[in-house]
Amino acid sequence: PTITAPLVAQALGKEDWDEGGRRVCEGMFLGNVLGGIFWLLLGVFPRQVLKMVLSSSEGAGNRVMEYAIPYLRWRAWGMIPALFSATGFAAYRGMLNTVTPLKVSLVTNLLNGILDPIFIVWSGLGAAGAALATSISEWTGALIYLRLLIRRKLVNWKGLITPPKWEALVPLIQGGLAMLLRQATLNVAFVSAARRAQGMDASGVAGAAYGITMQIYSLGVVAQLGVQGTAAALVPSARAIGGDDAARNVADRIFGWGMILGVLLALVQWTILPVVTPLFSPLEEIREAVKGPARISSIIHLVNGLVFAGEGTMLGLGSFRDLALITAMGVAVMVGCLASPLGGSLNGVLISLAAFNFVQGVAVTIHHVRVSPLRRRGFALLSGRKNNK
């Protein structure tokens, strides 16, 4: 899905709706194949997957496994529709239509909110009921996107069941492998951070505080993901219509707005922490443990404006390999910090995350200014030719 949006935007920027439809069908076909593989993996081997985060030898590990295994098995049923919906969202993003995905999200989240008490409390499934409710919502969203895209003639049944041709698969495979490497390195970093936090004390206070901190932090990340998605769609569309100069101007404005948004998110999160934190836990010791990490996470938003604007621009330009390398560099720094004495405290775990984002922000900015196809005149570091524009 990450690769689909810029490909659709590029095709539709040239008014080639047939090509755009082929790109959507190819993305959905591959999403179904990959979703099926991971559905089997999570459904058949949930314990092995969960051991990457929790060890069965830990004090609370076995108790957590009792709840986590059925949860993961029910959640696995939403893997295929989740990728299907993500591709549908990417297609609409490529069409520069953000209103329709918002409406679909409102419907699915409303349904999820209705089903949660039914399956969690009334059915007696407990935590696993939340996973079942989410999976049903995912299937609903997938069916809505399918109907909408068929009506727009961007999807047809033949295209959904026909494997893409090799020449069409090449950009998807090349970009997909790079993005798979990127996602794998990200998973290593964040699983390492979660494992560090979970293993700090047997009482679970550190683990709970880390989870709450990441939930608060993720609220701002959602807003920054909008910046990333905007860049991934607008930059290739502008480039298809007006060339590199037009795309560069669009990217520059997105970088600027991303920085402004980062400052605002940092100020807002820092200010509302005393009000928001008590909403997540009634326990005073957990509230106290959250204070330091949550403040550090609010500071991280200052650099996230550059990170997400730069990542979105690179996705739009198809610079998947470079983005994967930059991510790997940031993850190496983060894992190194976690392995150092910094990883022994919750504040240190968040400082490690801050180091990761700082490296990412600096690297994507340098890439935009001096390396990418939109680099400024006279800044061709990795190429023997200069920009002729």
Coordinates of C-alpha atoms in Angstrom, one line a residue, residues 248 251-252 255 306 310 313-314 317 361-381 387:
R248 CA 10.3 20.7 -5.4
A251 CA 7.9 19.3 -1.1
D252 CA 9.4 22.5 0.3
F255 CA 8.6 20.4 4.9
L306 CA 11.1 16.9 9.2
G310 CA 11.0 13.8 4.3
T313 CA 8.7 13.0 -0.2
M314 CA 11.0 10.0 -0.6
L317 CA 9.8 10.0 -5.5
G361 CA 15.2 14.0 10.5
V362 CA 18.7 15.1 9.6
A363 CA 19.2 12.4 7.0
V364 CA 15.9 12.9 5.2
T365 CA 16.5 16.6 5.1
I366 CA 20.0 16.2 3.6
H367 CA 18.6 13.7 1.1
H368 CA 16.0 16.2 0.0
V369 CA 18.4 19.1 -0.4
R370 CA 21.5 17.4 -1.8
V371 CA 20.7 13.8 -3.0
S372 CA 17.2 13.4 -4.3
P373 CA 16.0 14.1 -7.9
L374 CA 14.6 17.4 -6.5
R375 CA 18.0 18.5 -5.1
R376 CA 19.1 22.1 -5.6
R377 CA 21.3 23.2 -8.5
G378 CA 24.9 22.3 -8.0
F379 CA 24.3 19.9 -5.1
A380 CA 24.7 16.6 -7.1
L381 CA 26.8 14.7 -4.5
N387 CA 20.7 19.4 -12.5

